[in-house]
């Protein structure tokens, strides 16, 4: 008999599955790894770089090799850790890395040392090689058609969160609950008990019963993967199936106890990556929890006492065990020998033997030992990840030969092995900590330190020779400690190897930073409910149902779902444009800001916020204005309505409401006094329909919302109050199309009634696409589209803020700087394409002579009213170029255009009064 | 241009919308109560509304929202006592979450509510938006601004449908 085999006859029900296409059977309660071992599988995949055969190393989240792809019920899940994933019936398991280009990489391996990318792919350039390398690199393959589901997760607040349900964790949880704390106990494994489940130990069942009796909430199958600010832990709860991503929980705990145990380290010797080399503790886990004997003739190689119980357990089930202990003889080695185990002390393993799987080993003195399993224990590394993520620092204690916390972190305490405490299993001396043993000179450097990234002792020494001697540089140069296992078995060995190569102490070298997540968390769990329309929600219009009923094509514009056009296709846009010029259209403008500014200093605040005086507005009147930032750059435009001497309403653009309110709040609190002026965002309360066109007045008259529409009493840029369905309505004469316009604002609950009223009265529904054309014909801007991060008011034709030299508003000083007066500032102008057609939006404009961009097209449309293409552009010294011709350039295409004034339609504004 | 009206599901009817799930009932309503935003010194605001029956939700030290069924004499604008008043009766959709499982659903949407179901400030982040919370004996009433109400409703639908799958 050679290799692993299931020796336990009894067990859970049979679970059929396949591995690499081969049919196998596991048992309920198996992990994928234990099921593979039970079926005699030694090699579970190939290594990342050299494509060397690799077997299962561990039995937990530290596993570097047994990473597999799983397909179940048509859902493919990549990069599943076989040592922690429960087996399910019907799983199709495959290695993430097959044999592939094994021969090629074997031949090339002498050239594939650390940094070979940087040294090799220099000529002609990296980008030539990158696509092929990217295809070869990486672990697993994502199937875009496979979608994992996930639970919503949530938030939980407790007094105490204990991470790890071994004996230490259970005791801490019980103490907390007995003291009156609400306690959550989080355990990665599917049952509580920690390593007691395979190491044994009295009282776990009793402790668990007691914990439940005192009210401790126990979450099994749950991993605390991250410690964040203010005592928050990220906890991933596994789903019932590999295809369910589980759920993500944010646990807010006043106090955290980490009872996370320790991770066993491998030993370093030549060919230590051979399948059949396993961690000693893992072999005990598979034996005790799954009834799998990983080798009939195991060699237990160790430098500490923790491997002796493993050797004894293996011997108890009939295995022919040899212990190779690098230390002198001890009471424990003598006790093992008395039990019939062959024990070699002061013996160091030099090399593993075997082809494709372990068949023995060679000791440093040349002695050969036959065996089918090498169970190694190179010492233990306390799992201090969460402590470090919470702000702690792990340092190597040379005296204790163990990693220890450098200082306490408030709110976090440690219990059990993670705190350097391991209860002895018997009365004998118990020495479980040990320093890493790094092979000295004279032996092969093909000794694997990081199995997942194929980093060898030679790679570390190469990094040292090339002066990448800090632990952080070592990580980046060699990739040691990266990828899905994050170097849980490799980091300390790598640090020790670098310390030896550079003649330093491991303490001085330190460790790389531990960052969340401790284990990979499925993206599905991270997303939780945030998928589909809930992922990145849009604001909605109150009258959306009415727009849908009219066949609106809806699109997302600046965080809002708005009607793009009404009708079967984009041809409707032309009809809507013509209707605005010839009849009347109605546009849902409800998202425009409605920000009330109230108080004795309301006018003063608005004078400060706008680059134009607003305090002189009379009640019932409206004024257009621009807001700037401190650099004098235009941040928004809008209109201000004066409702009374101490009451104004700012209608800023839809996408800038939040920004305007935030800015106004800041200034009113810091400059004008909190009680002198107050700001209310009322945008959501009002729905606004914008009626526009030469027939708008007649339609308004038919609606009867306001008493008078006489232009003398109700001129352009004025508003009146009225009634709609018995509630207050406000009608403002403003226009964004250039035609006579009425903006009708009613309480939002009436939006669905106002919209059809306007349609029935003869208005044509108009979407945002047509509005974009109509306003561009007039040269009206969209701030952010027709402006850039340098545009000042005078670049848009608003010269007053600069020329009048009025001071006392945001951006005033910047407008007086020399740069603001440069003749070659980019200014807003129009363009007419030579030969007709539409200039591509975004096209660069090229000066005749030296080929240099002098600006770009900000908006461009076919104008149905003018029968030609129109465009707005920001061009250096644009206004002085009116009448000149420029060349436009876009994605290799060029053409000529004439610079025109920005306003292409009704430049004298007479249509406002038609 | 792709039509996004299918990706973004139609908003629910805020009069009839209702979710029945295990241990929790969610209903929506709007528009039938007076809602007023009042800003100014908290003492002055309290004095101004002391005679009006209803609920005063404290949003910030100088900001509160009065929700009332009564006819009140509050006018939009600047009150001489030094209080700014705005009628927001149509600004929100009210969403009631009630039942024995309401607390769990509320904690799912908000870390703040997970810690304290009766927050001192009514404004909390919930399911990615800021809204106002009025605690109820068997749950809570959420005041969400109309533009965000469809998102919140669809989030609640997803949460109540998938909550049963929670491990």
PDB file of N, CA and C in Angstrom, chain B residues 22-109:
ATOM      1  N   UNK B  22     -41.409  36.759   5.721  1.00  0.00           N
ATOM      2  CA  UNK B  22     -41.495  36.073   7.013  1.00  0.00           C
ATOM      3  C   UNK B  22     -41.143  37.056   8.130  1.00  0.00           C
ATOM      4  N   UNK B  23     -42.106  37.348   8.964  1.00  0.00           N
ATOM      5  CA  UNK B  23     -41.854  38.186  10.133  1.00  0.00           C
ATOM      6  C   UNK B  23     -41.802  39.670   9.872  1.00  0.00           C
ATOM      7  N   UNK B  24     -42.073  40.080   8.661  1.00  0.00           N
ATOM      8  CA  UNK B  24     -41.974  41.510   8.376  1.00  0.00           C
ATOM      9  C   UNK B  24     -42.939  41.903   7.261  1.00  0.00           C
ATOM     10  N   UNK B  25     -43.547  43.057   7.451  1.00  0.00           N
ATOM     11  CA  UNK B  25     -44.414  43.631   6.433  1.00  0.00           C
ATOM     12  C   UNK B  25     -43.893  45.027   6.094  1.00  0.00           C
ATOM     13  N   UNK B  26     -43.810  45.289   4.798  1.00  0.00           N
ATOM     14  CA  UNK B  26     -43.321  46.587   4.344  1.00  0.00           C
ATOM     15  C   UNK B  26     -44.414  47.241   3.515  1.00  0.00           C
ATOM     16  N   UNK B  27     -44.745  48.472   3.859  1.00  0.00           N
ATOM     17  CA  UNK B  27     -45.765  49.199   3.098  1.00  0.00           C
ATOM     18  C   UNK B  27     -45.250  50.594   2.773  1.00  0.00           C
ATOM     19  N   UNK B  28     -45.776  51.152   1.709  1.00  0.00           N
ATOM     20  CA  UNK B  28     -45.360  52.495   1.289  1.00  0.00           C
ATOM     21  C   UNK B  28     -46.573  53.412   1.264  1.00  0.00           C
ATOM     22  N   UNK B  29     -46.338  54.681   1.534  1.00  0.00           N
ATOM     23  CA  UNK B  29     -47.417  55.667   1.450  1.00  0.00           C
ATOM     24  C   UNK B  29     -46.788  57.038   1.228  1.00  0.00           C
ATOM     25  N   UNK B  30     -47.601  57.974   0.829  1.00  0.00           N
ATOM     26  CA  UNK B  30     -47.068  59.312   0.596  1.00  0.00           C
ATOM     27  C   UNK B  30     -48.199  60.331   0.587  1.00  0.00           C
ATOM     28  N   UNK B  31     -47.818  61.550   0.868  1.00  0.00           N
ATOM     29  CA  UNK B  31     -48.616  62.695   0.508  1.00  0.00           C
ATOM     30  C   UNK B  31     -49.810  63.033   1.371  1.00  0.00           C
ATOM     31  N   UNK B  32     -50.200  62.175   2.321  1.00  0.00           N
ATOM     32  CA  UNK B  32     -51.431  62.455   3.043  1.00  0.00           C
ATOM     33  C   UNK B  32     -51.188  63.072   4.411  1.00  0.00           C
ATOM     34  N   UNK B  33     -49.979  63.494   4.677  1.00  0.00           N
ATOM     35  CA  UNK B  33     -49.670  64.113   5.964  1.00  0.00           C
ATOM     36  C   UNK B  33     -48.856  65.385   5.716  1.00  0.00           C
ATOM     37  N   UNK B  34     -48.927  66.299   6.681  1.00  0.00           N
ATOM     38  CA  UNK B  34     -48.130  67.512   6.571  1.00  0.00           C
ATOM     39  C   UNK B  34     -46.718  67.265   7.059  1.00  0.00           C
ATOM     40  N   UNK B  35     -45.758  67.666   6.255  1.00  0.00           N
ATOM     41  CA  UNK B  35     -44.351  67.490   6.620  1.00  0.00           C
ATOM     42  C   UNK B  35     -43.662  68.843   6.439  1.00  0.00           C
ATOM     43  N   UNK B  36     -43.033  69.319   7.492  1.00  0.00           N
ATOM     44  CA  UNK B  36     -42.395  70.626   7.446  1.00  0.00           C
ATOM     45  C   UNK B  36     -40.966  70.524   7.968  1.00  0.00           C
ATOM     46  N   UNK B  37     -40.065  71.081   7.214  1.00  0.00           N
ATOM     47  CA  UNK B  37     -38.672  71.151   7.650  1.00  0.00           C
ATOM     48  C   UNK B  37     -38.476  72.493   8.345  1.00  0.00           C
ATOM     49  N   UNK B  38     -37.939  72.452   9.553  1.00  0.00           N
ATOM     50  CA  UNK B  38     -37.726  73.679  10.318  1.00  0.00           C
ATOM     51  C   UNK B  38     -36.263  73.767  10.729  1.00  0.00           C
ATOM     52  N   UNK B  39     -35.666  74.909  10.456  1.00  0.00           N
ATOM     53  CA  UNK B  39     -34.270  75.109  10.832  1.00  0.00           C
ATOM     54  C   UNK B  39     -34.157  76.339  11.710  1.00  0.00           C
ATOM     55  N   UNK B  40     -33.281  76.277  12.640  1.00  0.00           N
ATOM     56  CA  UNK B  40     -33.061  77.371  13.568  1.00  0.00           C
ATOM     57  C   UNK B  40     -32.699  76.794  14.916  1.00  0.00           C
ATOM     58  N   UNK B  41     -32.677  77.629  15.916  1.00  0.00           N
ATOM     59  CA  UNK B  41     -32.347  77.135  17.244  1.00  0.00           C
ATOM     60  C   UNK B  41     -33.365  76.084  17.669  1.00  0.00           C
ATOM     61  N   UNK B  42     -32.892  74.998  18.240  1.00  0.00           N
ATOM     62  CA  UNK B  42     -33.791  73.893  18.576  1.00  0.00           C
ATOM     63  C   UNK B  42     -34.856  74.339  19.571  1.00  0.00           C
ATOM     64  N   UNK B  43     -34.482  75.245  20.463  1.00  0.00           N
ATOM     65  CA  UNK B  43     -35.464  75.745  21.438  1.00  0.00           C
ATOM     66  C   UNK B  43     -36.567  76.509  20.725  1.00  0.00           C
ATOM     67  N   UNK B  44     -36.177  77.351  19.790  1.00  0.00           N
ATOM     68  CA  UNK B  44     -37.165  78.159  19.082  1.00  0.00           C
ATOM     69  C   UNK B  44     -38.069  77.273  18.245  1.00  0.00           C
ATOM     70  N   UNK B  45     -37.467  76.287  17.600  1.00  0.00           N
ATOM     71  CA  UNK B  45     -38.261  75.366  16.783  1.00  0.00           C
ATOM     72  C   UNK B  45     -39.270  74.635  17.668  1.00  0.00           C
ATOM     73  N   UNK B  46     -38.799  74.149  18.808  1.00  0.00           N
ATOM     74  CA  UNK B  46     -39.690  73.425  19.711  1.00  0.00           C
ATOM     75  C   UNK B  46     -40.835  74.319  20.176  1.00  0.00           C
ATOM     76  N   UNK B  47     -40.511  75.567  20.454  1.00  0.00           N
ATOM     77  CA  UNK B  47     -41.532  76.524  20.894  1.00  0.00           C
ATOM     78  C   UNK B  47     -42.555  76.759  19.793  1.00  0.00           C
ATOM     79  N   UNK B  48     -42.044  76.824  18.556  1.00  0.00           N
ATOM     80  CA  UNK B  48     -42.912  77.136  17.415  1.00  0.00           C
ATOM     81  C   UNK B  48     -43.927  76.024  17.132  1.00  0.00           C
ATOM     82  N   UNK B  49     -43.506  74.790  17.371  1.00  0.00           N
ATOM     83  CA  UNK B  49     -44.371  73.661  16.996  1.00  0.00           C
ATOM     84  C   UNK B  49     -45.055  73.009  18.195  1.00  0.00           C
ATOM     85  N   UNK B  50     -44.893  73.620  19.369  1.00  0.00           N
ATOM     86  CA  UNK B  50     -45.372  72.932  20.586  1.00  0.00           C
ATOM     87  C   UNK B  50     -46.875  72.668  20.571  1.00  0.00           C
ATOM     88  N   UNK B  51     -47.612  73.475  19.844  1.00  0.00           N
ATOM     89  CA  UNK B  51     -49.063  73.296  19.832  1.00  0.00           C
ATOM     90  C   UNK B  51     -49.536  72.379  18.714  1.00  0.00           C
ATOM     91  N   UNK B  52     -48.620  71.940  17.902  1.00  0.00           N
ATOM     92  CA  UNK B  52     -49.032  71.105  16.772  1.00  0.00           C
ATOM     93  C   UNK B  52     -48.829  69.637  17.114  1.00  0.00           C
ATOM     94  N   UNK B  53     -49.897  68.837  16.995  1.00  0.00           N
ATOM     95  CA  UNK B  53     -49.718  67.403  17.261  1.00  0.00           C
ATOM     96  C   UNK B  53     -48.914  66.762  16.133  1.00  0.00           C
ATOM     97  N   UNK B  54     -48.139  65.791  16.452  1.00  0.00           N
ATOM     98  CA  UNK B  54     -47.365  65.104  15.429  1.00  0.00           C
ATOM     99  C   UNK B  54     -46.022  64.670  15.973  1.00  0.00           C
ATOM    100  N   UNK B  55     -45.148  64.317  15.072  1.00  0.00           N
ATOM    101  CA  UNK B  55     -43.826  63.810  15.440  1.00  0.00           C
ATOM    102  C   UNK B  55     -42.767  64.805  14.973  1.00  0.00           C
ATOM    103  N   UNK B  56     -41.838  65.106  15.849  1.00  0.00           N
ATOM    104  CA  UNK B  56     -40.732  65.989  15.467  1.00  0.00           C
ATOM    105  C   UNK B  56     -39.469  65.144  15.379  1.00  0.00           C
ATOM    106  N   UNK B  57     -38.970  64.968  14.154  1.00  0.00           N
ATOM    107  CA  UNK B  57     -37.753  64.178  13.935  1.00  0.00           C
ATOM    108  C   UNK B  57     -36.562  65.119  13.930  1.00  0.00           C
ATOM    109  N   UNK B  58     -35.659  64.908  14.877  1.00  0.00           N
ATOM    110  CA  UNK B  58     -34.483  65.772  14.954  1.00  0.00           C
ATOM    111  C   UNK B  58     -33.449  65.280  13.948  1.00  0.00           C
ATOM    112  N   UNK B  59     -33.100  66.122  13.000  1.00  0.00           N
ATOM    113  CA  UNK B  59     -32.166  65.727  11.949  1.00  0.00           C
ATOM    114  C   UNK B  59     -30.750  66.157  12.303  1.00  0.00           C
ATOM    115  N   UNK B  60     -30.648  67.345  12.855  1.00  0.00           N
ATOM    116  CA  UNK B  60     -29.362  67.915  13.237  1.00  0.00           C
ATOM    117  C   UNK B  60     -29.658  68.878  14.390  1.00  0.00           C
ATOM    118  N   UNK B  61     -28.626  69.400  15.050  1.00  0.00           N
ATOM    119  CA  UNK B  61     -28.893  70.288  16.186  1.00  0.00           C
ATOM    120  C   UNK B  61     -29.799  71.465  15.825  1.00  0.00           C
ATOM    121  N   UNK B  62     -29.702  71.951  14.600  1.00  0.00           N
ATOM    122  CA  UNK B  62     -30.511  73.109  14.227  1.00  0.00           C
ATOM    123  C   UNK B  62     -31.532  72.763  13.141  1.00  0.00           C
ATOM    124  N   UNK B  63     -31.929  71.516  13.072  1.00  0.00           N
ATOM    125  CA  UNK B  63     -32.812  71.109  11.969  1.00  0.00           C
ATOM    126  C   UNK B  63     -33.734  69.986  12.433  1.00  0.00           C
ATOM    127  N   UNK B  64     -35.005  70.137  12.183  1.00  0.00           N
ATOM    128  CA  UNK B  64     -35.973  69.100  12.586  1.00  0.00           C
ATOM    129  C   UNK B  64     -37.091  69.055  11.556  1.00  0.00           C
ATOM    130  N   UNK B  65     -37.773  67.905  11.519  1.00  0.00           N
ATOM    131  CA  UNK B  65     -38.883  67.764  10.582  1.00  0.00           C
ATOM    132  C   UNK B  65     -40.139  67.407  11.356  1.00  0.00           C
ATOM    133  N   UNK B  66     -41.158  68.230  11.178  1.00  0.00           N
ATOM    134  CA  UNK B  66     -42.440  67.990  11.832  1.00  0.00           C
ATOM    135  C   UNK B  66     -43.330  67.194  10.883  1.00  0.00           C
ATOM    136  N   UNK B  67     -43.848  66.092  11.382  1.00  0.00           N
ATOM    137  CA  UNK B  67     -44.788  65.283  10.608  1.00  0.00           C
ATOM    138  C   UNK B  67     -46.108  65.314  11.365  1.00  0.00           C
ATOM    139  N   UNK B  68     -47.147  65.774  10.693  1.00  0.00           N
ATOM    140  CA  UNK B  68     -48.403  65.968  11.407  1.00  0.00           C
ATOM    141  C   UNK B  68     -49.592  65.684  10.497  1.00  0.00           C
ATOM    142  N   UNK B  69     -50.663  65.236  11.122  1.00  0.00           N
ATOM    143  CA  UNK B  69     -51.912  65.047  10.391  1.00  0.00           C
ATOM    144  C   UNK B  69     -52.794  66.291  10.484  1.00  0.00           C
ATOM    145  N   UNK B  70     -52.397  67.204  11.342  1.00  0.00           N
ATOM    146  CA  UNK B  70     -53.258  68.357  11.601  1.00  0.00           C
ATOM    147  C   UNK B  70     -52.985  69.488  10.611  1.00  0.00           C
ATOM    148  N   UNK B  71     -53.950  70.331  10.451  1.00  0.00           N
ATOM    149  CA  UNK B  71     -53.744  71.552   9.674  1.00  0.00           C
ATOM    150  C   UNK B  71     -52.932  72.496  10.554  1.00  0.00           C
ATOM    151  N   UNK B  72     -51.808  72.928  10.082  1.00  0.00           N
ATOM    152  CA  UNK B  72     -50.957  73.805  10.891  1.00  0.00           C
ATOM    153  C   UNK B  72     -50.732  75.114  10.143  1.00  0.00           C
ATOM    154  N   UNK B  73     -50.439  76.126  10.900  1.00  0.00           N
ATOM    155  CA  UNK B  73     -50.297  77.451  10.286  1.00  0.00           C
ATOM    156  C   UNK B  73     -48.860  77.786   9.943  1.00  0.00           C
ATOM    157  N   UNK B  74     -48.113  76.825   9.501  1.00  0.00           N
ATOM    158  CA  UNK B  74     -46.714  77.088   9.158  1.00  0.00           C
ATOM    159  C   UNK B  74     -46.620  77.514   7.697  1.00  0.00           C
ATOM    160  N   UNK B  75     -46.010  78.631   7.457  1.00  0.00           N
ATOM    161  CA  UNK B  75     -45.861  79.156   6.094  1.00  0.00           C
ATOM    162  C   UNK B  75     -44.420  79.010   5.639  1.00  0.00           C
ATOM    163  N   UNK B  76     -44.248  78.659   4.376  1.00  0.00           N
ATOM    164  CA  UNK B  76     -42.901  78.589   3.808  1.00  0.00           C
ATOM    165  C   UNK B  76     -42.191  79.923   4.005  1.00  0.00           C
ATOM    166  N   UNK B  77     -40.911  79.850   4.308  1.00  0.00           N
ATOM    167  CA  UNK B  77     -40.121  81.084   4.335  1.00  0.00           C
ATOM    168  C   UNK B  77     -39.508  81.337   5.691  1.00  0.00           C
ATOM    169  N   UNK B  78     -39.130  82.572   5.881  1.00  0.00           N
ATOM    170  CA  UNK B  78     -38.412  82.963   7.090  1.00  0.00           C
ATOM    171  C   UNK B  78     -39.396  83.435   8.133  1.00  0.00           C
ATOM    172  N   UNK B  79     -39.400  82.760   9.283  1.00  0.00           N
ATOM    173  CA  UNK B  79     -40.279  83.146  10.380  1.00  0.00           C
ATOM    174  C   UNK B  79     -39.541  84.167  11.250  1.00  0.00           C
ATOM    175  N   UNK B  80     -40.263  85.220  11.672  1.00  0.00           N
ATOM    176  CA  UNK B  80     -39.584  86.269  12.443  1.00  0.00           C
ATOM    177  C   UNK B  80     -38.871  85.752  13.691  1.00  0.00           C
ATOM    178  N   UNK B  81     -39.313  84.620  14.205  1.00  0.00           N
ATOM    179  CA  UNK B  81     -38.638  84.091  15.401  1.00  0.00           C
ATOM    180  C   UNK B  81     -37.234  83.586  15.087  1.00  0.00           C
ATOM    181  N   UNK B  82     -36.889  83.569  13.815  1.00  0.00           N
ATOM    182  CA  UNK B  82     -35.559  83.104  13.433  1.00  0.00           C
ATOM    183  C   UNK B  82     -35.540  81.665  12.985  1.00  0.00           C
ATOM    184  N   UNK B  83     -36.633  81.234  12.385  1.00  0.00           N
ATOM    185  CA  UNK B  83     -36.737  79.846  11.928  1.00  0.00           C
ATOM    186  C   UNK B  83     -37.083  79.834  10.442  1.00  0.00           C
ATOM    187  N   UNK B  84     -36.386  78.992   9.715  1.00  0.00           N
ATOM    188  CA  UNK B  84     -36.714  78.787   8.300  1.00  0.00           C
ATOM    189  C   UNK B  84     -37.673  77.612   8.201  1.00  0.00           C
ATOM    190  N   UNK B  85     -38.722  77.788   7.409  1.00  0.00           N
ATOM    191  CA  UNK B  85     -39.766  76.760   7.315  1.00  0.00           C
ATOM    192  C   UNK B  85     -39.978  76.406   5.849  1.00  0.00           C
ATOM    193  N   UNK B  86     -40.011  75.109   5.581  1.00  0.00           N
ATOM    194  CA  UNK B  86     -40.300  74.646   4.216  1.00  0.00           C
ATOM    195  C   UNK B  86     -41.288  73.498   4.268  1.00  0.00           C
ATOM    196  N   UNK B  87     -42.292  73.596   3.462  1.00  0.00           N
ATOM    197  CA  UNK B  87     -43.252  72.495   3.319  1.00  0.00           C
ATOM    198  C   UNK B  87     -42.593  71.399   2.483  1.00  0.00           C
ATOM    199  N   UNK B  88     -42.458  70.215   3.050  1.00  0.00           N
ATOM    200  CA  UNK B  88     -41.873  69.085   2.322  1.00  0.00           C
ATOM    201  C   UNK B  88     -42.861  67.924   2.242  1.00  0.00           C
ATOM    202  N   UNK B  89     -44.136  68.265   2.216  1.00  0.00           N
ATOM    203  CA  UNK B  89     -45.152  67.212   2.294  1.00  0.00           C
ATOM    204  C   UNK B  89     -45.085  66.226   1.141  1.00  0.00           C
ATOM    205  N   UNK B  90     -44.545  66.669   0.017  1.00  0.00           N
ATOM    206  CA  UNK B  90     -44.466  65.778  -1.146  1.00  0.00           C
ATOM    207  C   UNK B  90     -43.048  65.278  -1.414  1.00  0.00           C
ATOM    208  N   UNK B  91     -42.140  65.603  -0.515  1.00  0.00           N
ATOM    209  CA  UNK B  91     -40.731  65.276  -0.793  1.00  0.00           C
ATOM    210  C   UNK B  91     -40.402  63.814  -0.533  1.00  0.00           C
ATOM    211  N   UNK B  92     -41.174  63.183   0.350  1.00  0.00           N
ATOM    212  CA  UNK B  92     -40.780  61.836   0.796  1.00  0.00           C
ATOM    213  C   UNK B  92     -41.834  60.788   0.471  1.00  0.00           C
ATOM    214  N   UNK B  93     -41.349  59.585   0.369  1.00  0.00           N
ATOM    215  CA  UNK B  93     -42.214  58.414   0.427  1.00  0.00           C
ATOM    216  C   UNK B  93     -41.973  57.795   1.801  1.00  0.00           C
ATOM    217  N   UNK B  94     -43.059  57.476   2.475  1.00  0.00           N
ATOM    218  CA  UNK B  94     -42.916  56.836   3.794  1.00  0.00           C
ATOM    219  C   UNK B  94     -42.960  55.322   3.605  1.00  0.00           C
ATOM    220  N   UNK B  95     -42.011  54.666   4.197  1.00  0.00           N
ATOM    221  CA  UNK B  95     -41.968  53.203   4.104  1.00  0.00           C
ATOM    222  C   UNK B  95     -41.973  52.642   5.515  1.00  0.00           C
ATOM    223  N   UNK B  96     -43.028  51.924   5.832  1.00  0.00           N
ATOM    224  CA  UNK B  96     -43.146  51.305   7.156  1.00  0.00           C
ATOM    225  C   UNK B  96     -42.608  49.876   7.106  1.00  0.00           C
ATOM    226  N   UNK B  97     -41.710  49.575   8.016  1.00  0.00           N
ATOM    227  CA  UNK B  97     -41.166  48.217   8.145  1.00  0.00           C
ATOM    228  C   UNK B  97     -41.558  47.726   9.524  1.00  0.00           C
ATOM    229  N   UNK B  98     -42.428  46.746   9.567  1.00  0.00           N
ATOM    230  CA  UNK B  98     -42.987  46.334  10.859  1.00  0.00           C
ATOM    231  C   UNK B  98     -43.009  44.818  10.963  1.00  0.00           C
ATOM    232  N   UNK B  99     -42.937  44.360  12.217  1.00  0.00           N
ATOM    233  CA  UNK B  99     -43.037  42.926  12.465  1.00  0.00           C
ATOM    234  C   UNK B  99     -41.860  42.436  13.282  1.00  0.00           C
ATOM    235  N   UNK B 100     -41.933  41.196  13.734  1.00  0.00           N
ATOM    236  CA  UNK B 100     -40.857  40.668  14.589  1.00  0.00           C
ATOM    237  C   UNK B 100     -39.495  40.619  13.900  1.00  0.00           C
ATOM    238  N   UNK B 101     -39.495  40.532  12.560  1.00  0.00           N
ATOM    239  CA  UNK B 101     -38.202  40.483  11.853  1.00  0.00           C
ATOM    240  C   UNK B 101     -37.787  41.862  11.346  1.00  0.00           C
ATOM    241  N   UNK B 102     -38.520  42.902  11.745  1.00  0.00           N
ATOM    242  CA  UNK B 102     -38.205  44.245  11.231  1.00  0.00           C
ATOM    243  C   UNK B 102     -36.819  44.702  11.675  1.00  0.00           C
ATOM    244  N   UNK B 103     -36.480  44.425  12.922  1.00  0.00           N
ATOM    245  CA  UNK B 103     -35.188  44.889  13.440  1.00  0.00           C
ATOM    246  C   UNK B 103     -34.039  44.306  12.634  1.00  0.00           C
ATOM    247  N   UNK B 104     -34.160  43.032  12.265  1.00  0.00           N
ATOM    248  CA  UNK B 104     -33.092  42.397  11.479  1.00  0.00           C
ATOM    249  C   UNK B 104     -32.989  43.034  10.103  1.00  0.00           C
ATOM    250  N   UNK B 105     -34.138  43.338   9.512  1.00  0.00           N
ATOM    251  CA  UNK B 105     -34.119  43.965   8.181  1.00  0.00           C
ATOM    252  C   UNK B 105     -33.534  45.370   8.259  1.00  0.00           C
ATOM    253  N   UNK B 106     -33.886  46.095   9.324  1.00  0.00           N
ATOM    254  CA  UNK B 106     -33.336  47.447   9.490  1.00  0.00           C
ATOM    255  C   UNK B 106     -31.831  47.391   9.721  1.00  0.00           C
ATOM    256  N   UNK B 107     -31.375  46.406  10.491  1.00  0.00           N
ATOM    257  CA  UNK B 107     -29.939  46.264  10.735  1.00  0.00           C
ATOM    258  C   UNK B 107     -29.196  45.864   9.475  1.00  0.00           C
ATOM    259  N   UNK B 108     -29.906  45.172   8.603  1.00  0.00           N
ATOM    260  CA  UNK B 108     -29.284  44.786   7.328  1.00  0.00           C
ATOM    261  C   UNK B 108     -28.960  46.012   6.491  1.00  0.00           C
ATOM    262  N   UNK B 109     -29.825  47.011   6.565  1.00  0.00           N
ATOM    263  CA  UNK B 109     -29.632  48.191   5.723  1.00  0.00           C
ATOM    264  C   UNK B 109     -28.750  49.250   6.336  1.00  0.00           C
TER     265      UNK B 109
END
